[in-house]
Short mmCIF file of N, CA and C in Angstrom, two decimals:
data_model
loop_
_atom_site.label_atom_id
_atom_site.label_comp_id
_atom_site.label_asym_id
_atom_site.label_seq_id
_atom_site.Cartn_x
_atom_site.Cartn_y
_atom_site.Cartn_z
N MET A 1246 46.80 -44.95 -106.58
CA MET A 1246 45.80 -45.77 -106.05
C MET A 1246 45.07 -46.51 -107.19
N ILE A 1247 45.05 -47.75 -107.08
CA ILE A 1247 44.29 -48.57 -108.16
C ILE A 1247 43.00 -48.99 -107.52
N ARG A 1248 41.82 -48.75 -108.30
CA ARG A 1248 40.57 -49.26 -107.92
C ARG A 1248 40.10 -50.30 -108.77
N ARG A 1249 39.42 -51.26 -108.09
CA ARG A 1249 38.84 -52.30 -108.92
C ARG A 1249 37.57 -52.72 -108.12
N ASP A 1250 36.59 -51.78 -108.32
CA ASP A 1250 35.31 -51.89 -107.50
C ASP A 1250 34.38 -52.99 -108.21
N PHE A 1251 34.47 -53.37 -109.40
CA PHE A 1251 33.59 -54.31 -110.07
C PHE A 1251 34.33 -54.95 -111.31
N ASP A 1252 33.83 -55.99 -111.73
CA ASP A 1252 34.42 -56.65 -112.92
C ASP A 1252 33.72 -56.08 -114.31
N PRO A 1253 34.46 -55.36 -115.04
CA PRO A 1253 33.94 -54.72 -116.16
C PRO A 1253 33.15 -55.73 -117.14
N ASP A 1254 33.50 -57.01 -117.02
CA ASP A 1254 32.85 -58.02 -117.84
C ASP A 1254 31.46 -58.37 -117.41
N THR A 1255 31.00 -57.74 -116.25
CA THR A 1255 29.68 -58.20 -115.72
C THR A 1255 28.69 -57.06 -116.08
N VAL A 1256 29.16 -56.00 -116.79
CA VAL A 1256 28.22 -54.86 -117.19
C VAL A 1256 28.13 -54.81 -118.68
N MET A 1257 26.91 -54.85 -119.19
CA MET A 1257 26.68 -54.77 -120.56
C MET A 1257 26.18 -53.35 -120.89
N PRO A 1258 26.84 -52.69 -121.86
CA PRO A 1258 26.22 -51.41 -122.38
C PRO A 1258 24.72 -51.48 -122.76
N ASP A 1259 24.01 -50.43 -122.49
CA ASP A 1259 22.52 -50.54 -122.76
C ASP A 1259 22.13 -49.95 -124.15
N GLY A 1260 23.20 -49.59 -124.91
CA GLY A 1260 22.94 -49.07 -126.24
C GLY A 1260 22.80 -47.53 -126.40
N ARG A 1261 22.81 -46.81 -125.30
CA ARG A 1261 22.68 -45.42 -125.42
C ARG A 1261 24.07 -44.78 -125.91
N PRO A 1262 24.01 -43.82 -126.73
CA PRO A 1262 25.27 -43.25 -127.12
C PRO A 1262 25.63 -42.18 -126.20
N PRO A 1263 26.80 -41.76 -126.18
CA PRO A 1263 27.32 -40.60 -125.43
C PRO A 1263 26.56 -39.41 -125.73
N ALA A 1264 26.34 -38.39 -124.87
CA ALA A 1264 25.59 -37.24 -125.08
C ALA A 1264 26.03 -36.13 -124.45
N LYS A 1265 25.79 -34.90 -125.01
CA LYS A 1265 26.24 -33.61 -124.31
C LYS A 1265 25.09 -32.64 -124.41
N GLY A 1266 25.01 -31.95 -123.25
CA GLY A 1266 24.00 -30.91 -123.25
C GLY A 1266 24.43 -29.62 -122.45
N MET A 1267 23.77 -28.55 -122.59
CA MET A 1267 24.29 -27.32 -121.94
C MET A 1267 23.51 -27.10 -120.59
N VAL A 1268 24.25 -27.11 -119.46
CA VAL A 1268 23.64 -26.90 -118.17
C VAL A 1268 23.34 -25.43 -117.93
N PHE A 1269 24.26 -24.63 -118.18
CA PHE A 1269 24.00 -23.20 -118.07
C PHE A 1269 25.03 -22.44 -119.02
N ASP A 1270 24.58 -21.19 -119.23
CA ASP A 1270 25.40 -20.22 -120.07
C ASP A 1270 26.26 -19.53 -119.00
N PRO A 1271 27.62 -19.63 -119.09
CA PRO A 1271 28.45 -19.01 -118.18
C PRO A 1271 28.31 -17.44 -118.08
N LYS A 1272 27.73 -16.79 -119.17
CA LYS A 1272 27.54 -15.39 -119.22
C LYS A 1272 26.20 -14.98 -118.69
N ALA A 1273 25.26 -15.87 -118.34
CA ALA A 1273 23.99 -15.61 -117.93
C ALA A 1273 23.94 -14.82 -116.60
N GLU A 1274 23.03 -13.99 -116.47
CA GLU A 1274 22.89 -13.24 -115.25
C GLU A 1274 21.67 -13.82 -114.34
N GLY A 1275 21.67 -13.44 -113.09
CA GLY A 1275 20.53 -14.00 -112.31
C GLY A 1275 20.97 -15.34 -111.46
N ALA A 1276 20.09 -15.63 -110.47
CA ALA A 1276 20.41 -16.80 -109.66
C ALA A 1276 20.36 -18.11 -110.37
N TRP A 1277 19.20 -18.38 -110.99
CA TRP A 1277 18.94 -19.61 -111.75
C TRP A 1277 19.59 -19.41 -113.15
N ARG A 1278 20.84 -20.05 -113.28
CA ARG A 1278 21.52 -19.76 -114.46
C ARG A 1278 21.16 -20.80 -115.55
N GLY A 1279 20.49 -21.99 -115.19
CA GLY A 1279 20.28 -22.88 -116.21
C GLY A 1279 19.94 -24.34 -115.59
N SER A 1280 19.54 -25.21 -116.42
CA SER A 1280 19.38 -26.62 -116.04
C SER A 1280 19.36 -27.54 -117.27
N LEU A 1281 19.68 -28.69 -117.05
CA LEU A 1281 19.72 -29.83 -118.03
C LEU A 1281 18.97 -31.04 -117.55
N HIS A 1282 17.82 -31.26 -118.19
CA HIS A 1282 17.03 -32.38 -117.84
C HIS A 1282 17.71 -33.65 -118.38
N GLY A 1283 17.73 -34.75 -117.55
CA GLY A 1283 18.41 -35.91 -117.92
C GLY A 1283 17.87 -36.49 -119.15
N GLU A 1284 16.47 -36.29 -119.40
CA GLU A 1284 15.90 -36.89 -120.65
C GLU A 1284 16.64 -36.31 -121.92
N VAL A 1285 17.08 -35.10 -121.87
CA VAL A 1285 17.76 -34.45 -123.05
C VAL A 1285 18.95 -35.43 -123.40
N ILE A 1286 19.66 -35.95 -122.41
CA ILE A 1286 20.81 -36.60 -122.83
C ILE A 1286 20.73 -38.11 -122.53
N ASN A 1287 19.49 -38.55 -122.27
CA ASN A 1287 19.10 -39.93 -121.99
C ASN A 1287 19.81 -40.35 -120.70
N GLY A 1288 19.71 -39.54 -119.59
CA GLY A 1288 20.38 -39.89 -118.38
C GLY A 1288 19.36 -39.87 -117.27
N PRO A 1289 19.79 -40.37 -116.12
CA PRO A 1289 18.78 -40.57 -115.01
C PRO A 1289 18.60 -39.35 -114.04
N VAL A 1290 19.44 -38.25 -114.22
CA VAL A 1290 19.42 -37.12 -113.39
C VAL A 1290 19.25 -35.87 -114.08
N THR A 1291 18.68 -34.87 -113.47
CA THR A 1291 18.57 -33.46 -114.01
C THR A 1291 19.56 -32.63 -113.14
N VAL A 1292 20.31 -31.71 -113.84
CA VAL A 1292 21.25 -30.90 -113.21
C VAL A 1292 20.91 -29.40 -113.33
N LEU A 1293 20.95 -28.75 -112.12
CA LEU A 1293 20.72 -27.26 -112.11
C LEU A 1293 21.85 -26.56 -111.63
N ALA A 1294 22.11 -25.28 -112.14
CA ALA A 1294 23.15 -24.39 -111.65
C ALA A 1294 22.40 -23.22 -110.97
N TYR A 1295 22.78 -22.99 -109.71
CA TYR A 1295 22.20 -21.88 -109.00
C TYR A 1295 23.33 -21.06 -108.32
N GLY A 1296 23.07 -19.71 -108.19
CA GLY A 1296 24.02 -18.94 -107.47
C GLY A 1296 23.56 -17.61 -107.29
N ASN A 1297 23.93 -16.92 -106.08
CA ASN A 1297 23.51 -15.41 -105.85
C ASN A 1297 24.66 -14.94 -104.96
N ASP A 1298 24.64 -13.62 -105.04
CA ASP A 1298 25.70 -12.77 -104.23
C ASP A 1298 25.05 -12.19 -102.98
N THR A 1299 23.84 -12.40 -102.60
CA THR A 1299 23.23 -11.74 -101.43
C THR A 1299 23.02 -12.71 -100.28
N PRO A 1300 23.68 -12.48 -99.17
CA PRO A 1300 23.48 -13.25 -97.90
C PRO A 1300 21.92 -13.26 -97.56
N GLY A 1301 21.43 -14.34 -97.24
CA GLY A 1301 20.07 -14.53 -96.85
C GLY A 1301 19.24 -14.96 -98.03
N GLN A 1302 19.68 -14.76 -99.22
CA GLN A 1302 18.88 -15.08 -100.39
C GLN A 1302 19.00 -16.63 -100.85
N GLY A 1303 17.99 -17.17 -101.28
CA GLY A 1303 18.03 -18.51 -101.84
C GLY A 1303 16.63 -18.93 -102.31
N PRO A 1304 16.60 -20.21 -102.76
CA PRO A 1304 15.33 -20.67 -103.24
C PRO A 1304 14.19 -20.77 -102.17
N LYS A 1305 12.96 -20.73 -102.56
CA LYS A 1305 11.83 -20.76 -101.56
C LYS A 1305 11.67 -22.28 -101.15
N LEU A 1306 11.00 -22.43 -100.04
CA LEU A 1306 10.69 -23.83 -99.54
C LEU A 1306 10.03 -24.56 -100.66
N HIS A 1307 10.37 -25.70 -100.89
CA HIS A 1307 9.80 -26.64 -101.85
C HIS A 1307 10.03 -28.13 -101.66
N VAL A 1308 9.41 -29.01 -102.34
CA VAL A 1308 9.63 -30.51 -102.22
C VAL A 1308 9.67 -31.24 -103.49
N HIS A 1309 10.27 -32.28 -103.52
CA HIS A 1309 10.37 -33.07 -104.74
C HIS A 1309 9.96 -34.56 -104.41
N PRO A 1310 9.44 -35.35 -105.36
CA PRO A 1310 9.15 -36.74 -105.08
C PRO A 1310 10.36 -37.69 -105.31
N TYR A 1311 11.56 -37.08 -105.37
CA TYR A 1311 12.85 -37.80 -105.39
C TYR A 1311 13.86 -37.11 -104.61
N ASP A 1312 15.03 -37.68 -104.39
CA ASP A 1312 16.06 -37.11 -103.77
C ASP A 1312 16.78 -35.96 -104.56
N GLU A 1313 17.29 -35.03 -103.75
CA GLU A 1313 18.07 -33.97 -104.41
C GLU A 1313 19.45 -33.89 -103.80
N THR A 1314 20.61 -33.76 -104.49
CA THR A 1314 21.85 -33.65 -103.95
C THR A 1314 22.41 -32.16 -104.34
N PHE A 1315 22.70 -31.48 -103.30
CA PHE A 1315 23.38 -30.13 -103.49
C PHE A 1315 24.85 -30.22 -103.38
N ILE A 1316 25.59 -29.67 -104.24
CA ILE A 1316 27.02 -29.50 -104.21
C ILE A 1316 27.40 -28.07 -104.16
N VAL A 1317 28.07 -27.67 -103.02
CA VAL A 1317 28.40 -26.23 -102.89
C VAL A 1317 29.80 -26.16 -103.71
N ILE A 1318 29.74 -25.24 -104.70
CA ILE A 1318 30.96 -25.05 -105.51
C ILE A 1318 31.69 -23.84 -104.99
N ALA A 1319 31.04 -22.75 -104.54
CA ALA A 1319 31.70 -21.72 -103.97
C ALA A 1319 30.87 -21.09 -102.94
N GLY A 1320 31.46 -20.56 -101.90
CA GLY A 1320 30.70 -19.81 -100.75
C GLY A 1320 30.25 -20.78 -99.66
N ARG A 1321 29.26 -20.19 -98.91
CA ARG A 1321 28.62 -21.03 -97.90
C ARG A 1321 27.22 -20.88 -97.91
N ALA A 1322 26.48 -22.10 -97.52
CA ALA A 1322 25.07 -22.06 -97.44
C ALA A 1322 24.51 -22.62 -96.31
N ARG A 1323 23.34 -22.31 -95.88
CA ARG A 1323 22.60 -22.84 -94.75
C ARG A 1323 21.37 -23.59 -95.42
N PHE A 1324 21.31 -24.86 -95.23
CA PHE A 1324 20.24 -25.70 -95.77
C PHE A 1324 19.24 -26.02 -94.66
N PHE A 1325 18.01 -25.84 -94.97
CA PHE A 1325 16.84 -26.21 -94.13
C PHE A 1325 16.22 -27.39 -94.79
N VAL A 1326 16.34 -28.68 -94.25
CA VAL A 1326 15.90 -29.85 -94.75
C VAL A 1326 14.94 -30.46 -93.67
N GLY A 1327 13.70 -30.42 -93.83
CA GLY A 1327 12.78 -30.81 -92.83
C GLY A 1327 13.02 -29.99 -91.60
N ASP A 1328 13.29 -30.64 -90.49
CA ASP A 1328 13.46 -30.12 -89.12
C ASP A 1328 15.05 -29.78 -88.96
N ASP A 1329 15.79 -30.19 -89.90
CA ASP A 1329 17.35 -30.10 -89.79
C ASP A 1329 17.82 -28.88 -90.41
N VAL A 1330 18.89 -28.21 -89.84
CA VAL A 1330 19.63 -27.15 -90.35
C VAL A 1330 21.05 -27.56 -90.55
N ILE A 1331 21.57 -27.52 -91.79
CA ILE A 1331 22.87 -27.95 -92.12
C ILE A 1331 23.65 -26.79 -92.84
N GLU A 1332 24.91 -26.52 -92.34
CA GLU A 1332 25.73 -25.51 -92.89
C GLU A 1332 26.72 -26.23 -93.73
N ALA A 1333 26.98 -25.75 -94.98
CA ALA A 1333 27.88 -26.48 -95.75
C ALA A 1333 28.68 -25.35 -96.59
N GLY A 1334 30.00 -25.68 -96.96
CA GLY A 1334 30.85 -24.78 -97.70
C GLY A 1334 31.37 -25.43 -98.94
N ALA A 1335 32.16 -24.66 -99.68
CA ALA A 1335 32.65 -25.12 -100.99
C ALA A 1335 33.30 -26.48 -100.85
N GLY A 1336 32.99 -27.39 -101.71
CA GLY A 1336 33.47 -28.83 -101.59
C GLY A 1336 32.60 -29.80 -100.98
N GLU A 1337 31.56 -29.31 -100.25
CA GLU A 1337 30.72 -30.22 -99.55
C GLU A 1337 29.38 -30.42 -100.30
N ALA A 1338 28.65 -31.53 -99.93
CA ALA A 1338 27.46 -31.88 -100.41
C ALA A 1338 26.38 -32.23 -99.45
N VAL A 1339 25.17 -31.95 -99.77
CA VAL A 1339 24.04 -32.16 -98.74
C VAL A 1339 23.03 -32.90 -99.51
N LEU A 1340 22.41 -33.73 -98.82
CA LEU A 1340 21.20 -34.58 -99.46
C LEU A 1340 19.88 -34.02 -98.94
N GLY A 1341 19.02 -33.76 -99.78
CA GLY A 1341 17.57 -33.51 -99.56
C GLY A 1341 16.76 -34.72 -99.88
N PRO A 1342 16.35 -35.50 -98.97
CA PRO A 1342 15.63 -36.76 -99.30
C PRO A 1342 14.22 -36.53 -99.88
N ALA A 1343 13.86 -37.43 -100.74
CA ALA A 1343 12.52 -37.35 -101.39
C ALA A 1343 11.45 -37.17 -100.38
N GLY A 1344 10.43 -36.15 -100.80
CA GLY A 1344 9.32 -35.93 -99.87
C GLY A 1344 9.63 -35.01 -98.70
N ILE A 1345 10.92 -34.60 -98.45
CA ILE A 1345 11.10 -33.65 -97.39
C ILE A 1345 11.27 -32.23 -97.87
N PRO A 1346 10.54 -31.30 -97.41
CA PRO A 1346 10.59 -29.87 -97.79
C PRO A 1346 12.02 -29.32 -97.43
N HIS A 1347 12.49 -28.58 -98.37
CA HIS A 1347 13.75 -27.95 -98.14
C HIS A 1347 13.94 -26.66 -98.89
N ARG A 1348 15.03 -25.85 -98.45
CA ARG A 1348 15.44 -24.62 -99.07
C ARG A 1348 16.84 -24.44 -98.62
N PHE A 1349 17.49 -23.44 -99.28
CA PHE A 1349 18.82 -23.07 -98.76
C PHE A 1349 19.00 -21.49 -99.03
N GLU A 1350 20.00 -20.96 -98.25
CA GLU A 1350 20.25 -19.66 -98.38
C GLU A 1350 21.79 -19.34 -98.36
N ASN A 1351 22.18 -18.22 -98.98
CA ASN A 1351 23.53 -17.74 -99.00
C ASN A 1351 23.89 -17.26 -97.59
N LEU A 1352 25.03 -17.84 -96.97
CA LEU A 1352 25.41 -17.33 -95.69
C LEU A 1352 26.43 -16.12 -95.91
N GLY A 1353 26.93 -16.01 -97.03
CA GLY A 1353 27.89 -14.88 -97.25
C GLY A 1353 29.16 -15.15 -96.46
N PRO A 1354 30.22 -14.18 -96.58
CA PRO A 1354 30.12 -13.10 -97.52
C PRO A 1354 30.47 -13.56 -98.94
N GLY A 1355 30.00 -12.84 -99.86
CA GLY A 1355 30.25 -13.25 -101.33
C GLY A 1355 29.34 -14.16 -101.96
N ARG A 1356 29.71 -14.69 -103.09
CA ARG A 1356 28.93 -15.51 -103.90
C ARG A 1356 28.57 -16.92 -103.41
N LEU A 1357 27.49 -17.44 -103.46
CA LEU A 1357 27.16 -18.79 -103.24
C LEU A 1357 26.84 -19.41 -104.69
N GLN A 1358 27.53 -20.48 -104.96
CA GLN A 1358 27.29 -21.18 -106.27
C GLN A 1358 27.08 -22.59 -105.94
N THR A 1359 25.98 -23.20 -106.51
CA THR A 1359 25.67 -24.62 -106.23
C THR A 1359 25.32 -25.33 -107.50
N ILE A 1360 25.61 -26.64 -107.58
CA ILE A 1360 25.07 -27.54 -108.59
C ILE A 1360 24.11 -28.34 -107.85
N ASP A 1361 22.89 -28.47 -108.27
CA ASP A 1361 21.88 -29.22 -107.75
C ASP A 1361 21.43 -30.39 -108.50
N ILE A 1362 21.53 -31.56 -108.06
CA ILE A 1362 21.30 -32.80 -108.92
C ILE A 1362 20.03 -33.37 -108.45
N HIS A 1363 19.01 -33.40 -109.26
CA HIS A 1363 17.73 -33.92 -109.10
C HIS A 1363 17.79 -35.34 -109.59
N HIS A 1364 17.51 -36.32 -108.79
CA HIS A 1364 17.64 -37.64 -109.07
C HIS A 1364 16.44 -38.10 -109.84
N SER A 1365 16.15 -37.57 -110.88
CA SER A 1365 15.08 -37.78 -111.82
C SER A 1365 15.36 -37.23 -113.16
N PRO A 1366 14.97 -37.82 -114.28
CA PRO A 1366 15.21 -37.35 -115.62
C PRO A 1366 14.49 -36.06 -115.90
N ARG A 1367 13.54 -35.72 -115.07
CA ARG A 1367 12.77 -34.44 -115.22
C ARG A 1367 12.81 -33.73 -113.92
N TRP A 1368 12.70 -32.43 -113.95
CA TRP A 1368 12.69 -31.40 -112.80
C TRP A 1368 11.11 -31.42 -112.40
N ILE A 1369 10.83 -32.05 -111.23
CA ILE A 1369 9.39 -32.02 -110.75
C ILE A 1369 9.47 -31.47 -109.27
N GLN A 1370 8.71 -30.31 -109.03
CA GLN A 1370 8.77 -29.53 -107.87
C GLN A 1370 7.39 -28.92 -107.49
N THR A 1371 7.16 -28.92 -106.20
CA THR A 1371 5.99 -28.14 -105.68
C THR A 1371 6.53 -27.20 -104.63
N ASP A 1372 6.29 -25.84 -104.95
CA ASP A 1372 6.69 -24.71 -104.02
C ASP A 1372 5.71 -24.75 -102.94
N LEU A 1373 6.27 -24.50 -101.65
CA LEU A 1373 5.48 -24.46 -100.41
C LEU A 1373 5.30 -23.00 -99.94
N ASP A 1374 6.16 -22.11 -100.36
CA ASP A 1374 6.10 -20.79 -99.91
C ASP A 1374 5.35 -19.98 -100.90
#
């Protein structure tokens, strides 16, 4: 399949060099394995790695002033986003819109692993629980 979504001649590079940063240490223990703020690599998003092995466990209810996209890498999760409840499994993504309180939990059995994309160069959060 050939894609041609835009004309490359219409986009001018902004002068930023390529960059690399560590999101998480693969050997790290615990649920919050790491994060990479977009400002570290001059990018527009912050990336977090989260995972746990305990059904019912997950982050506390919180809110951000920007959108957050959750990508389920392994396992199954139940997301509580405002008044909505969404179940998602490996390969699926869920959007938490800006200003809407949200949380998620491992549905089990086994490990839940997510990559959480904060649509901000910095991680900004207010915990509500």
